[in-house]
Short mmCIF file of C-alpha atoms and ligand atoms in Angstrom, two decimals:
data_model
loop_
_atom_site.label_atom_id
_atom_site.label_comp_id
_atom_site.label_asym_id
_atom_site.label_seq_id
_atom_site.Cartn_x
_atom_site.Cartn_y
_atom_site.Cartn_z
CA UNK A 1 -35.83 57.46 -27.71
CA UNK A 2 -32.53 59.55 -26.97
CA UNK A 3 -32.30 63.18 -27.78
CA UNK A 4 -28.48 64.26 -29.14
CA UNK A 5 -28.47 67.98 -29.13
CA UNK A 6 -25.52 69.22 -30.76
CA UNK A 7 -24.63 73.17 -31.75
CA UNK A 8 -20.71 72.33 -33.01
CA UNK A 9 -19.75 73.73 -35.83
CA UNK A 10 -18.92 71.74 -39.02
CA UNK A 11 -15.25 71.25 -40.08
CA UNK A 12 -13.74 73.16 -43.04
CA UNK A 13 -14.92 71.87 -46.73
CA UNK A 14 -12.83 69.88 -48.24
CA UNK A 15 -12.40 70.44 -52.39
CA UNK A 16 -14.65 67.76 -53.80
CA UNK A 17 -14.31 65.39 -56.66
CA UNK A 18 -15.56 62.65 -58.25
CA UNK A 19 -12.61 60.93 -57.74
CA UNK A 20 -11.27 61.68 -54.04
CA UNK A 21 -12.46 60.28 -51.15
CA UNK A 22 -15.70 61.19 -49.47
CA UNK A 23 -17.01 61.10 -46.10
CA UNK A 24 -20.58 61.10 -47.89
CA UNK A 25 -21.88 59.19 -51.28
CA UNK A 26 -25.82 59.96 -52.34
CA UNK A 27 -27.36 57.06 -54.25
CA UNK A 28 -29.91 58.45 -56.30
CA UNK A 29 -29.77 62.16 -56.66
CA UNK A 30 -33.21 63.31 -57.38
CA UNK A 31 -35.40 65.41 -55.16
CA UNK A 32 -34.39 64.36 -51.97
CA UNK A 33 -30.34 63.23 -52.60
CA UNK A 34 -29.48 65.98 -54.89
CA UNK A 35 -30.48 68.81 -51.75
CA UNK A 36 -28.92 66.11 -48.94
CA UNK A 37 -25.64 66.08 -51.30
CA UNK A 38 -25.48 69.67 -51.82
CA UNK A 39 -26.35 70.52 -48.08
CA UNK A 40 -23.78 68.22 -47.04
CA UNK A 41 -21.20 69.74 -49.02
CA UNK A 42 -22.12 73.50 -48.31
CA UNK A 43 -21.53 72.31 -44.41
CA UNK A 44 -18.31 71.16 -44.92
CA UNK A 45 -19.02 67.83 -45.47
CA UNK A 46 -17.03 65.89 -48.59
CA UNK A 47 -19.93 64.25 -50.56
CA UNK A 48 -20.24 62.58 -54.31
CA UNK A 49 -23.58 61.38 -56.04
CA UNK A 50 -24.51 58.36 -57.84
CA UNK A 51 -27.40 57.61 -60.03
CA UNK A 52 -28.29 56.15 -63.25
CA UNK A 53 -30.04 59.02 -65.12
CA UNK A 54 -27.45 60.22 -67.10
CA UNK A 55 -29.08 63.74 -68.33
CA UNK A 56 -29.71 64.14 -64.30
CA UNK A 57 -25.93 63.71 -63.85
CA UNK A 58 -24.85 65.91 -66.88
CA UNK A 59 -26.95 68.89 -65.40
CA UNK A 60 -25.75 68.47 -61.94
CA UNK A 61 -21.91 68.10 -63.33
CA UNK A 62 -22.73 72.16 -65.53
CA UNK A 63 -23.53 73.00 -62.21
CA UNK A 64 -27.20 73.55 -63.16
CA UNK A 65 -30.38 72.21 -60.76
CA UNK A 66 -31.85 69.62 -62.52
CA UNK A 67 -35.34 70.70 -61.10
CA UNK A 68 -37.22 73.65 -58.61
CA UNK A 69 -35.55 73.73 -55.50
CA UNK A 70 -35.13 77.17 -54.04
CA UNK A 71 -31.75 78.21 -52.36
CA UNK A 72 -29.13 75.65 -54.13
CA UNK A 73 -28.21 77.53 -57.42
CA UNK A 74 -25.07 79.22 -55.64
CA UNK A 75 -23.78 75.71 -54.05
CA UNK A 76 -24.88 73.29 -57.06
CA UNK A 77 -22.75 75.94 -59.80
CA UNK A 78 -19.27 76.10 -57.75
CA UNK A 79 -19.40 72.32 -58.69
CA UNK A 80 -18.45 70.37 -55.72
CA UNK A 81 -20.67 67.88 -55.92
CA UNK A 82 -20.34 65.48 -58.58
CA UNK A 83 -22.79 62.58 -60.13
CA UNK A 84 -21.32 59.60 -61.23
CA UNK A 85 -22.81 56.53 -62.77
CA UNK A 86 -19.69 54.12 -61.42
CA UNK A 87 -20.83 52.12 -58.47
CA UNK A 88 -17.68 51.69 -57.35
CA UNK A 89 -17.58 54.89 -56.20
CA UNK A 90 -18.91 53.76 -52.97
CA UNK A 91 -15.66 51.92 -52.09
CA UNK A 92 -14.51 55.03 -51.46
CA UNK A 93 -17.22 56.74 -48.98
CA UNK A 94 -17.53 56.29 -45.42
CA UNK A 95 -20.99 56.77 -45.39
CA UNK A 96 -23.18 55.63 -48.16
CA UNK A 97 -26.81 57.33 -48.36
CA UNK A 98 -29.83 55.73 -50.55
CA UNK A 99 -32.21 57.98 -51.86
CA UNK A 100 -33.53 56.37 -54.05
CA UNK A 101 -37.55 56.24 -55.56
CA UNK A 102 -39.76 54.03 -53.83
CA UNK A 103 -43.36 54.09 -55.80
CA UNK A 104 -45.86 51.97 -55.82
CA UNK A 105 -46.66 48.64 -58.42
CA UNK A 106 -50.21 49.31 -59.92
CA UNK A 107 -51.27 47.42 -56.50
CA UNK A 108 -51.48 48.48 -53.08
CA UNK A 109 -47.94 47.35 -53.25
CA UNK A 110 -44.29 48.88 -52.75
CA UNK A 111 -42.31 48.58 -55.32
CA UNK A 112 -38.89 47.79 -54.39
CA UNK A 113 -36.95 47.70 -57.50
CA UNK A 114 -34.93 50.94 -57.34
CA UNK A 115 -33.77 49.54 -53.41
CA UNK A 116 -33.15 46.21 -54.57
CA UNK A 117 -30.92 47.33 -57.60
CA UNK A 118 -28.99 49.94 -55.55
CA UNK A 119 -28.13 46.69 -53.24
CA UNK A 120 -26.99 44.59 -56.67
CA UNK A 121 -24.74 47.17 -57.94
CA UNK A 122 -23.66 48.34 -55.06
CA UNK A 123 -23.21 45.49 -53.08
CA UNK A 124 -19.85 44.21 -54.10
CA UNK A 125 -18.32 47.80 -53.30
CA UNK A 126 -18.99 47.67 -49.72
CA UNK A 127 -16.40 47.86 -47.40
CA UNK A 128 -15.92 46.85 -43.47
CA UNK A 129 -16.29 50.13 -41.71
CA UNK A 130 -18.68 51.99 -43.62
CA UNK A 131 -22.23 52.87 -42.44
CA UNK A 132 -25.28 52.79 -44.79
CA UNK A 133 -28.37 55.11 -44.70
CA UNK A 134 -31.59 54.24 -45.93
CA UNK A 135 -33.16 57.50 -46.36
CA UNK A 136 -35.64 56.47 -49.22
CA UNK A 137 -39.67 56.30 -47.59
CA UNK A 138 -39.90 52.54 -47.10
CA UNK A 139 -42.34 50.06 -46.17
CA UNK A 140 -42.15 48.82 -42.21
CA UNK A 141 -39.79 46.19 -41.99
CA UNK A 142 -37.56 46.80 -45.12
CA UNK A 143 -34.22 48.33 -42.97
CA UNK A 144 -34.70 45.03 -41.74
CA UNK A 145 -34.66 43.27 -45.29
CA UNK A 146 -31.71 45.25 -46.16
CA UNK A 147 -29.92 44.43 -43.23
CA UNK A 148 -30.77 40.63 -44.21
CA UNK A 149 -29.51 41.55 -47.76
CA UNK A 150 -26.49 42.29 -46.50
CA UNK A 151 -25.97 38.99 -44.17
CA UNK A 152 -26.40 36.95 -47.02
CA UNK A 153 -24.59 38.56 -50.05
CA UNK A 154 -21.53 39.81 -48.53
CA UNK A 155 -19.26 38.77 -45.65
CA UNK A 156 -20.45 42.36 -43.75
CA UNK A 157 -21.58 42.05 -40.18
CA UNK A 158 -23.80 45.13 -39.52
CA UNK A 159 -23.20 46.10 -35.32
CA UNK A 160 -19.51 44.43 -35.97
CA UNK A 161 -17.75 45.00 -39.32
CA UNK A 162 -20.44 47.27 -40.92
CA UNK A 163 -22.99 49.56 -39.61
CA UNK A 164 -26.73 50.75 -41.05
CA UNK A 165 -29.45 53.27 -40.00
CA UNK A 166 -32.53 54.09 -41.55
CA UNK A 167 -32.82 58.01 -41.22
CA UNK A 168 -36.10 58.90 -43.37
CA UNK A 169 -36.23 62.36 -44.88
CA UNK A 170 -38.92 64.79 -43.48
CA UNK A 171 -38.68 67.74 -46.06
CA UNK A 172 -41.03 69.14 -48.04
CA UNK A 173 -40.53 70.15 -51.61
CA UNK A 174 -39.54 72.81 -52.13
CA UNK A 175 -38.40 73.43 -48.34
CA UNK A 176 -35.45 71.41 -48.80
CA UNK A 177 -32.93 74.38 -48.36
CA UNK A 178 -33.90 74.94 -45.02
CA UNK A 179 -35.89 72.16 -43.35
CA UNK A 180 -32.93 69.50 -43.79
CA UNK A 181 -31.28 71.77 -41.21
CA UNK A 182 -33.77 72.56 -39.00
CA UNK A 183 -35.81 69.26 -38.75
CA UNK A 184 -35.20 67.29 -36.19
CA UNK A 185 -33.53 63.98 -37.84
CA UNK A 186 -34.22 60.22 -36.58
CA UNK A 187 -32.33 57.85 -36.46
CA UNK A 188 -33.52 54.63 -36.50
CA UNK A 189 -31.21 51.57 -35.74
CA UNK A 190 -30.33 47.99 -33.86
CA UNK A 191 -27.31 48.51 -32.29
CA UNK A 192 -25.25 51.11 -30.58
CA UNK A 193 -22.12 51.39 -33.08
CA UNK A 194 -24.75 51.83 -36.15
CA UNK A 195 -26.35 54.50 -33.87
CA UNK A 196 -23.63 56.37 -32.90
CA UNK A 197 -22.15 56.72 -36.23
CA UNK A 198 -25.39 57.84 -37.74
CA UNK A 199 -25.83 60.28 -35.16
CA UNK A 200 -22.28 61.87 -35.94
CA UNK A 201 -23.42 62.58 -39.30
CA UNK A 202 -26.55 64.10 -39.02
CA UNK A 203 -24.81 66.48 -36.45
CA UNK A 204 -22.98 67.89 -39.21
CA UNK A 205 -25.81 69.17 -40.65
CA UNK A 206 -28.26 69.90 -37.91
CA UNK A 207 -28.68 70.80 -34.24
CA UNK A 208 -31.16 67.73 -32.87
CA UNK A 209 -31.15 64.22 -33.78
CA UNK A 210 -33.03 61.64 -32.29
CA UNK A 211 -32.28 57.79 -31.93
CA UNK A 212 -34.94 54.65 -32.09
CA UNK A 213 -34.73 51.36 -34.15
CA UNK A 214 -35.49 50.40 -37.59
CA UNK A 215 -39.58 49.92 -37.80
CA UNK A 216 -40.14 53.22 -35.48
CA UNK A 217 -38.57 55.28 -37.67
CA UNK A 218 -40.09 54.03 -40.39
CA UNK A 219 -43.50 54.24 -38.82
CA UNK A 220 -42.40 57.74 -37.75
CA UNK A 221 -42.04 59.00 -41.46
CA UNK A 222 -45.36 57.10 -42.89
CA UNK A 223 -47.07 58.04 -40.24
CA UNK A 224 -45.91 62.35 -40.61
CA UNK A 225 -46.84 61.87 -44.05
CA UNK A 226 -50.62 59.95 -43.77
CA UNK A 227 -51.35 61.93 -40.83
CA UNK A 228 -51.55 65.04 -43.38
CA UNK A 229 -52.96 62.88 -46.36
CA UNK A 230 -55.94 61.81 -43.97
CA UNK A 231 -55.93 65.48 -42.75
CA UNK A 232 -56.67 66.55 -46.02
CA UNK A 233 -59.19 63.98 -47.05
CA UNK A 234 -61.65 64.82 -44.30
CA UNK A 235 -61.11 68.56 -45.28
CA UNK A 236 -62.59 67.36 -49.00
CA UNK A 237 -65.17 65.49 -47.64
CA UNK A 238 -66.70 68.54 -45.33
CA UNK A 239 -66.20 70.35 -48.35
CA UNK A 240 -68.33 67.83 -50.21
CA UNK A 241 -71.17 68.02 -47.32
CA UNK A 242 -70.75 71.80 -47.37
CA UNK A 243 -71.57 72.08 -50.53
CA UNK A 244 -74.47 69.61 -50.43
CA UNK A 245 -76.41 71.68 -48.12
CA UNK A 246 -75.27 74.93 -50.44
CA UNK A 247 -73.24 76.35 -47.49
CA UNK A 248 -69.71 77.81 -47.64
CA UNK A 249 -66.46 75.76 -46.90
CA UNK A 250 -64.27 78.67 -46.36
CA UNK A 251 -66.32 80.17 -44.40
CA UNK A 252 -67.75 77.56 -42.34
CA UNK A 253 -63.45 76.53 -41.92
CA UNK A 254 -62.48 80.49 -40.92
CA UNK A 255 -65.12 80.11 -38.58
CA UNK A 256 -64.61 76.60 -36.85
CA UNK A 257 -60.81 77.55 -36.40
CA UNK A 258 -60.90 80.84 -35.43
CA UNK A 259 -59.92 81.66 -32.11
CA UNK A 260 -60.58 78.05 -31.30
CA UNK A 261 -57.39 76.42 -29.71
CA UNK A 262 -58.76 72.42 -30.76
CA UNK A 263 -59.40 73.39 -34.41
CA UNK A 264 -57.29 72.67 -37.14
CA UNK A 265 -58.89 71.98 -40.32
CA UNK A 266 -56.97 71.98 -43.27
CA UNK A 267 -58.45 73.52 -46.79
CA UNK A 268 -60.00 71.92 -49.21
CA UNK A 269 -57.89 70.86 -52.16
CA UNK A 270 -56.15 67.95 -54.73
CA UNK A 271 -54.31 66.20 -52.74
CA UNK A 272 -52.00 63.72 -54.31
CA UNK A 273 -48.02 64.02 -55.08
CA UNK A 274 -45.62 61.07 -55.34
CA UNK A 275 -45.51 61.02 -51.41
CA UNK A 276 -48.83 61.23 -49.81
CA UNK A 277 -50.53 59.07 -52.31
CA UNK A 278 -47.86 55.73 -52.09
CA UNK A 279 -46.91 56.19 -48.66
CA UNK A 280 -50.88 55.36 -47.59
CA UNK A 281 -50.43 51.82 -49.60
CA UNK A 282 -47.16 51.15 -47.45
CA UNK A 283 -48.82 50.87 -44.88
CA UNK A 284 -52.16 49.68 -46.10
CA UNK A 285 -50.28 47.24 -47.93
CA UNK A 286 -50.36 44.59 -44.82
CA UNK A 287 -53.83 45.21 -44.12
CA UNK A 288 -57.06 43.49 -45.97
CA UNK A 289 -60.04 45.25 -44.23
CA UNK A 290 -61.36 48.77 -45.17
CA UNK A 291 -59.98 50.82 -43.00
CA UNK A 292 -59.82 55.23 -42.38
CA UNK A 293 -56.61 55.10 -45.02
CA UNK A 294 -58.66 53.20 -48.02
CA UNK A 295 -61.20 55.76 -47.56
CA UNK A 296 -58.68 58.90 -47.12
CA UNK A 297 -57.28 57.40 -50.45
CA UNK A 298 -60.84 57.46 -52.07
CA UNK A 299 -61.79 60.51 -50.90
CA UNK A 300 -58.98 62.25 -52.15
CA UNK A 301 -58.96 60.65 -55.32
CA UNK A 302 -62.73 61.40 -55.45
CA UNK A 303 -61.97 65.34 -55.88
CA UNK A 304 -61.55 66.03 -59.43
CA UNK A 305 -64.50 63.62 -60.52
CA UNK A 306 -66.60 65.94 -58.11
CA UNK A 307 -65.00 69.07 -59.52
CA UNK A 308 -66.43 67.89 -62.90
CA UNK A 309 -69.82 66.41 -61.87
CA UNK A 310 -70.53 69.54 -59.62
CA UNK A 311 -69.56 72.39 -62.24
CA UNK A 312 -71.34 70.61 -65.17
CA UNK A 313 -74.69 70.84 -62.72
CA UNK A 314 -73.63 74.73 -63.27
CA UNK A 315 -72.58 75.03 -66.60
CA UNK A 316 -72.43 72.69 -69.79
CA UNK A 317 -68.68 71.81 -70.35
CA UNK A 318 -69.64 70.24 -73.90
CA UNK A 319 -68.58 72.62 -77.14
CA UNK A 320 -67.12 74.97 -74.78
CA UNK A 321 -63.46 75.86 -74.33
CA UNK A 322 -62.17 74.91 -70.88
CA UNK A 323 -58.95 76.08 -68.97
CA UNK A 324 -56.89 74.05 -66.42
CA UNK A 325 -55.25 76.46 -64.18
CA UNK A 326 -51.66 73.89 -62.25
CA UNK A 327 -50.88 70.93 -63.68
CA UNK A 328 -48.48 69.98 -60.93
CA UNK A 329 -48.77 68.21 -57.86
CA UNK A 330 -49.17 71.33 -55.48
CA UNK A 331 -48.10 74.66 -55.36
CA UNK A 332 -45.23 76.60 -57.09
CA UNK A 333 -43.18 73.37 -58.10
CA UNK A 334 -42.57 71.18 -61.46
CA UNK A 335 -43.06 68.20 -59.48
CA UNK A 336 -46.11 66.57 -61.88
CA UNK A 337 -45.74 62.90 -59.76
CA UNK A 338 -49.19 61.96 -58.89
CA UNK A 339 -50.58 65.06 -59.84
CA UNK A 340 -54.24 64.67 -59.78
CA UNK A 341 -54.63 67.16 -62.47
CA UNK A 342 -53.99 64.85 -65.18
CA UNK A 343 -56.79 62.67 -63.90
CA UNK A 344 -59.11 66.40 -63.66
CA UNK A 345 -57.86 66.51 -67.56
CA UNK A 346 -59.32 62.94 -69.05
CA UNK A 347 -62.36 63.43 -66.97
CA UNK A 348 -62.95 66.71 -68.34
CA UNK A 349 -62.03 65.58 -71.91
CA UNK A 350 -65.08 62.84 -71.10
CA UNK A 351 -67.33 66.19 -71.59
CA UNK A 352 -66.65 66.81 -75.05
CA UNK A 353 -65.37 70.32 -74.88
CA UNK A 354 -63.77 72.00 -77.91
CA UNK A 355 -60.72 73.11 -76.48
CA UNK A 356 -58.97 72.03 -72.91
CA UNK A 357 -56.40 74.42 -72.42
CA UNK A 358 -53.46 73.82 -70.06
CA UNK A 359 -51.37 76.27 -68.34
CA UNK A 360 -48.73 76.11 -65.53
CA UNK A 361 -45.92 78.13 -65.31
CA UNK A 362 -43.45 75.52 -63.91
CA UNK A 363 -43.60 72.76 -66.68
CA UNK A 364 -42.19 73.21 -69.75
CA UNK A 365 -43.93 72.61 -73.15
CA UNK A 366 -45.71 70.26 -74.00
CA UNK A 367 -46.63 68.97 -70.88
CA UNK A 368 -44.47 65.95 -69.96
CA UNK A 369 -47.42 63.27 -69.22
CA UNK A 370 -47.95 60.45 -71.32
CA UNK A 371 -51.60 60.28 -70.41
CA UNK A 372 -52.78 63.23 -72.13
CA UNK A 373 -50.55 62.87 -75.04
CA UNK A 374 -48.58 66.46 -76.29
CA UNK A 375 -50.97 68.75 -74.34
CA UNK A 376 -49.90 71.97 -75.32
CA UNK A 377 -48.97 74.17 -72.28
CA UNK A 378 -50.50 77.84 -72.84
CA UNK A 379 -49.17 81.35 -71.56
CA UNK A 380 -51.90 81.86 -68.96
CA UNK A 381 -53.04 85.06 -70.49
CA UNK A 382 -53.89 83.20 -73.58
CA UNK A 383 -55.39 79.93 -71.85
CA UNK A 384 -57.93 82.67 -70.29
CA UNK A 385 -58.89 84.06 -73.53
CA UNK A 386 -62.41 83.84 -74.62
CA UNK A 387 -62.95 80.81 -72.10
CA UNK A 388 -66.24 79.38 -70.70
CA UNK A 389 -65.22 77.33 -67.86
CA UNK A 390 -61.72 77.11 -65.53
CA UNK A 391 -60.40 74.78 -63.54
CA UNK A 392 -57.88 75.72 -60.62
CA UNK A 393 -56.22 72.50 -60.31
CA UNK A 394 -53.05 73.54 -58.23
CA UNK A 395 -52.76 76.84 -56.74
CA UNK A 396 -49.51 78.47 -57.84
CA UNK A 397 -48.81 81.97 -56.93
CA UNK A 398 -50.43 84.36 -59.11
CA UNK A 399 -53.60 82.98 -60.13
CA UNK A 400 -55.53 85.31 -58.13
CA UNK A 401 -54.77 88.23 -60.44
CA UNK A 402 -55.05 85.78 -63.23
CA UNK A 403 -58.77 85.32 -62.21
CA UNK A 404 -59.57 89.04 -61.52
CA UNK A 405 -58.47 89.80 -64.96
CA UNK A 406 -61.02 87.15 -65.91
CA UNK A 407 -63.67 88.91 -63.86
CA UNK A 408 -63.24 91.78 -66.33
CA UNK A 409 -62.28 90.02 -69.70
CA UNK A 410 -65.18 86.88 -69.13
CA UNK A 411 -67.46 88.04 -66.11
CA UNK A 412 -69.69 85.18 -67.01
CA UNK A 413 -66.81 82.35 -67.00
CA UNK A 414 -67.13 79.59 -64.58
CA UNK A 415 -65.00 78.95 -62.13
CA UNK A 416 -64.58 75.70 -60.17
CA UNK A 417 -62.02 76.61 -57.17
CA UNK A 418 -61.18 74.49 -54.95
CA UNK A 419 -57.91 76.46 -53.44
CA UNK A 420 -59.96 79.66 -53.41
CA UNK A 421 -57.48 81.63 -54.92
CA UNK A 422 -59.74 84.09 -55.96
CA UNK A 423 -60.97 84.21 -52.37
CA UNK A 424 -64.54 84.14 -53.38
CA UNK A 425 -64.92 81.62 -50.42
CA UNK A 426 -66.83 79.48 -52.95
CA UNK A 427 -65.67 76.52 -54.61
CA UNK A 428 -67.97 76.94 -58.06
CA UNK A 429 -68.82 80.64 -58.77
CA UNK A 430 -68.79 82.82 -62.08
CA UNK A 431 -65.84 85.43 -62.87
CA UNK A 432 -67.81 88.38 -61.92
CA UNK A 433 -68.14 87.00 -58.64
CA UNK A 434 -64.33 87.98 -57.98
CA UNK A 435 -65.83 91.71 -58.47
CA UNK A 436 -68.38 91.52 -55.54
CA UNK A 437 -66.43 89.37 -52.94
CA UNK A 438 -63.27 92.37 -53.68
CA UNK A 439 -66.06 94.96 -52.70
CA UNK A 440 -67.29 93.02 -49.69
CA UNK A 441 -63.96 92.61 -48.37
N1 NAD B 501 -39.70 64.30 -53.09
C1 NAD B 501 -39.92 64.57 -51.82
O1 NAD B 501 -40.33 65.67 -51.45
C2 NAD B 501 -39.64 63.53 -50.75
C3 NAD B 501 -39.65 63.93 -49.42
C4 NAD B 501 -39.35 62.99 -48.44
C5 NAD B 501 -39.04 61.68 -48.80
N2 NAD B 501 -39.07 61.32 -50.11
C6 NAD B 501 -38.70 59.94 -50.45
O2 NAD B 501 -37.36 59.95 -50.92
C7 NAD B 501 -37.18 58.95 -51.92
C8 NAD B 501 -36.66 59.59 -53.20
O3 NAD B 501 -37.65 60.47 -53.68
P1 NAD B 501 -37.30 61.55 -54.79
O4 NAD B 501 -38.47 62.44 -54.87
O5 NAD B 501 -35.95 62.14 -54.56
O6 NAD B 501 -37.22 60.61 -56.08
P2 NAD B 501 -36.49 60.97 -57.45
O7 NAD B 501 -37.09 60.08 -58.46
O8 NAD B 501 -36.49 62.44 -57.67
O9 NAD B 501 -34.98 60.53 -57.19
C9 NAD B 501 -34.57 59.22 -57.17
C10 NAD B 501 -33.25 59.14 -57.93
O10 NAD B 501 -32.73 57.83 -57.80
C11 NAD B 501 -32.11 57.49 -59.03
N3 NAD B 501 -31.98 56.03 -59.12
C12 NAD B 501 -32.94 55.11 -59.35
N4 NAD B 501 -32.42 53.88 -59.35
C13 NAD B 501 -31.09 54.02 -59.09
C14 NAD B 501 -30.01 53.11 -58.95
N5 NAD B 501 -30.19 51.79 -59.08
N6 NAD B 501 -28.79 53.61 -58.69
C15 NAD B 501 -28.59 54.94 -58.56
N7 NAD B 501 -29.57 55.85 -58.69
C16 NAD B 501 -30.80 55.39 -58.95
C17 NAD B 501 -33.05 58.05 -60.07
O11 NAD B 501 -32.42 58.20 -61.33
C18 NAD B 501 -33.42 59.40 -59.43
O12 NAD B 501 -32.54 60.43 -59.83
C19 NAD B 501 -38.53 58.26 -52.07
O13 NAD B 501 -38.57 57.14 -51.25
C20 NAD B 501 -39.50 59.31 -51.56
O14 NAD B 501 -40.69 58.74 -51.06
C21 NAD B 501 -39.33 62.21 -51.09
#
């Protein structure tokens, strides 16, 4: 590994458009290439999109974000950074950066597809002397399989006539504005002309970047991201075994990690999203035995069957009017991609309520989730009314005061909490109990 610390300043911006030349071009301007694009342009750094959602492009074009991401409105409406659909655009880019989704097939599989038809179209625009980022989370070995791609289907030597890094993206959502300059970036190549090209770039937008080969920086980003989804599975299973002996996850947490320097365990909580949940089966994908990441993955996707099962030994969800508190993923974002919530919602609905009431502040309405077919999303205040039973499934900001106002509207509501947001330190407890926890505090 080589460390390239670099403070110089970025050059002047150029004026941008779709048209020009560009040191940069973003394949696939969604939640990670949009922010890249728009950083790279507010650094000085000439940079075009291209993807194939057309609405996506439209937005981006009326200078509007297409979703949350704090701290790009100002950058994203003086409209220097343009999404095209033309793949030829890349002809004109030195360097061409894939961003592109990389989900899962229904198996523990990657699914390839968007990577594979970036390659297609793009393919025949590539010209000697450019460099091409992967940046899309990939499998191990697929730089490699691109690099292959490339041997075979054009006449492109990569080291020689043509160079390519993968360079994963760290951020988190939502984070975007500033982690993409403050993480350290990695650069993961096989030869030094790829490297050092790579490395010029990512000094343009931030101070350290550090150099390995393909499959290590791969590993590096799967591993970041597992690390935490593991993390956060053993967190739900002591909150599990709390609970089975009736003792107090919070509390038994604050404890264990206070003042304790070789403590660090996370919070109970739903833990899903597009990225924790499919990076496990990239790696788990080459392995056949049970192993800790098969059972992080069922533990974690264990969590809102418990959160049913453990609230109906409380509390009879059938006939009664039930309200789901965060829809998406995790908190204060419209990300809904592998939000466990709609999974909370059909086994909920398996109850027989009368009424399952949705709220969440960042998705519009109805909620946009084919599973749970034109679920109407409510104005919190009126998903509360006259309720029996609530769900915090995500814990935006502001539910805490939405849940003392329950306290004093439906004292006798239950509450299953798995954020503690209303700091009960109690995963099931009723309303009321927001009253006495405020006056032991
Ligand atoms: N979202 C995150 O917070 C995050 C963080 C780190 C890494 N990642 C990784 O980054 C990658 C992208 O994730 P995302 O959240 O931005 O996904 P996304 O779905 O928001 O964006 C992908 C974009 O690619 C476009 N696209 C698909 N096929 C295309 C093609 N053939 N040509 C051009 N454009 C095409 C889509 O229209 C979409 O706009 C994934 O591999 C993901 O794992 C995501």
């Amino acid at each position: 590994m080589t460390i390239h610390d670099s403070t110089a300043s970025a050059p002047d911006a150029p004026p941008g458009s779709a048209e020009s030349r560009h040191e940069v071009c973003i394949v696939g301007t969604g939640r990670v290439g949009l922010p890249l694009g728009l950083t790279f342009v507010e650094t000085g750094v000439s940079a075009v999109g291209l993807d194939v959602d057309k609405e996506l492009a439209d937005l981006v074009n009326e200078g509007v974000m297409p979703f949350h991401e704090p701290g790009y409105d100002e950058i994203i409406a003086s409209r220097r950074f343009h999404v095209v659909h033309d793949p030829s655009v890349v002809t004109r880019a030195e360097t061409i950066i894939v961003t592109v989704g990389t989900p899962l097939h229904n198996h523990i599989e990657t699914d390839l597809t968007q990577v594979q038809d970036v390659l297609e179209s793009i393919g025949e625009h590539l010209r000697p002397g450019q460099l091409l980022c992967l940046r899309s989370t990939v499998a191990p070995g697929t730089t490699e399989f691109v690099e292959r791609w490339i041997r075979r289907n054009t006449d492109l030597v990569v080291g020689e006539t043509f160079f390519l890094a993968f360079c994963p993206e760290r951020i988190a959502e939502g984070k975007a504005y500033e982690e993409i300059r403050t993480l350290p970036q990695i650069v993961g190549t096989q030869d030094a002309a790829s490297e050092a090209r790579a490395v010029a770039l990512f000094r343009r937008i931030t101070r350290e970047v550090l150099t390995t080969d393909y499959v290590t920086a791969e590993l590096v980003k799967l591993f970041n991201n597992i690390l935490r989804y593991v993390h956060f599975a053993l967190a739900n299973q002591f909150a599990m075994i709390a609970d089975n002996f009736g003792a107090n996850i919070h509390e038994t947490r604050e404890l264990a990690n206070h003042g304790y320097p070789r403590s660090f365990l996370a919070a109970p909580g739903l833990t899903a999203g597009t990225c924790l949940r499919k990076d496990f089966g990239m790696l788990n994908e080459w392995s056949p035995y049970p192993d800790m990441l098969l059972s992080a993955w069922k533990m974690n996707e264990f969590m809102p069957t418990f959160l049913v099962d453990h609230l109906c030994r409380r509390t009879d969800l059938h006939d009664s009017r039930v309200a789901i508190l965060g829809f998406s993923f995790k908190a204060d974002t419209d990300d809904l991609r592998d939000s466990l919530a709609p999974k909370l919602w059909r086994y909920v609905r398996r109850q027989l309520p009368d009424e399952i009431r949705i709220s969440d502040q960042n998705l519009p309405d109805p909620i946009p989730e084919p599973s749970i077919r034109d679920a109407r999303n409510w104005p919190i205040s009126e998903a509360l009314e006259d309720v029996d039973a609530v769900f915090v499934a995500t814990n935006h900001t502001g539910y805490h005061e939405a849940l003392r106002e329950l306290a004093r509207t439906r004292p006798d509501a239950w509450v299953a909490d798995i954020w503690n947001v209303g700091r009960v330190n109690q995963m099931f407890y009723q309303a009321k109990a927001l009253d006495m926890a405020e006056a032991n505090a």
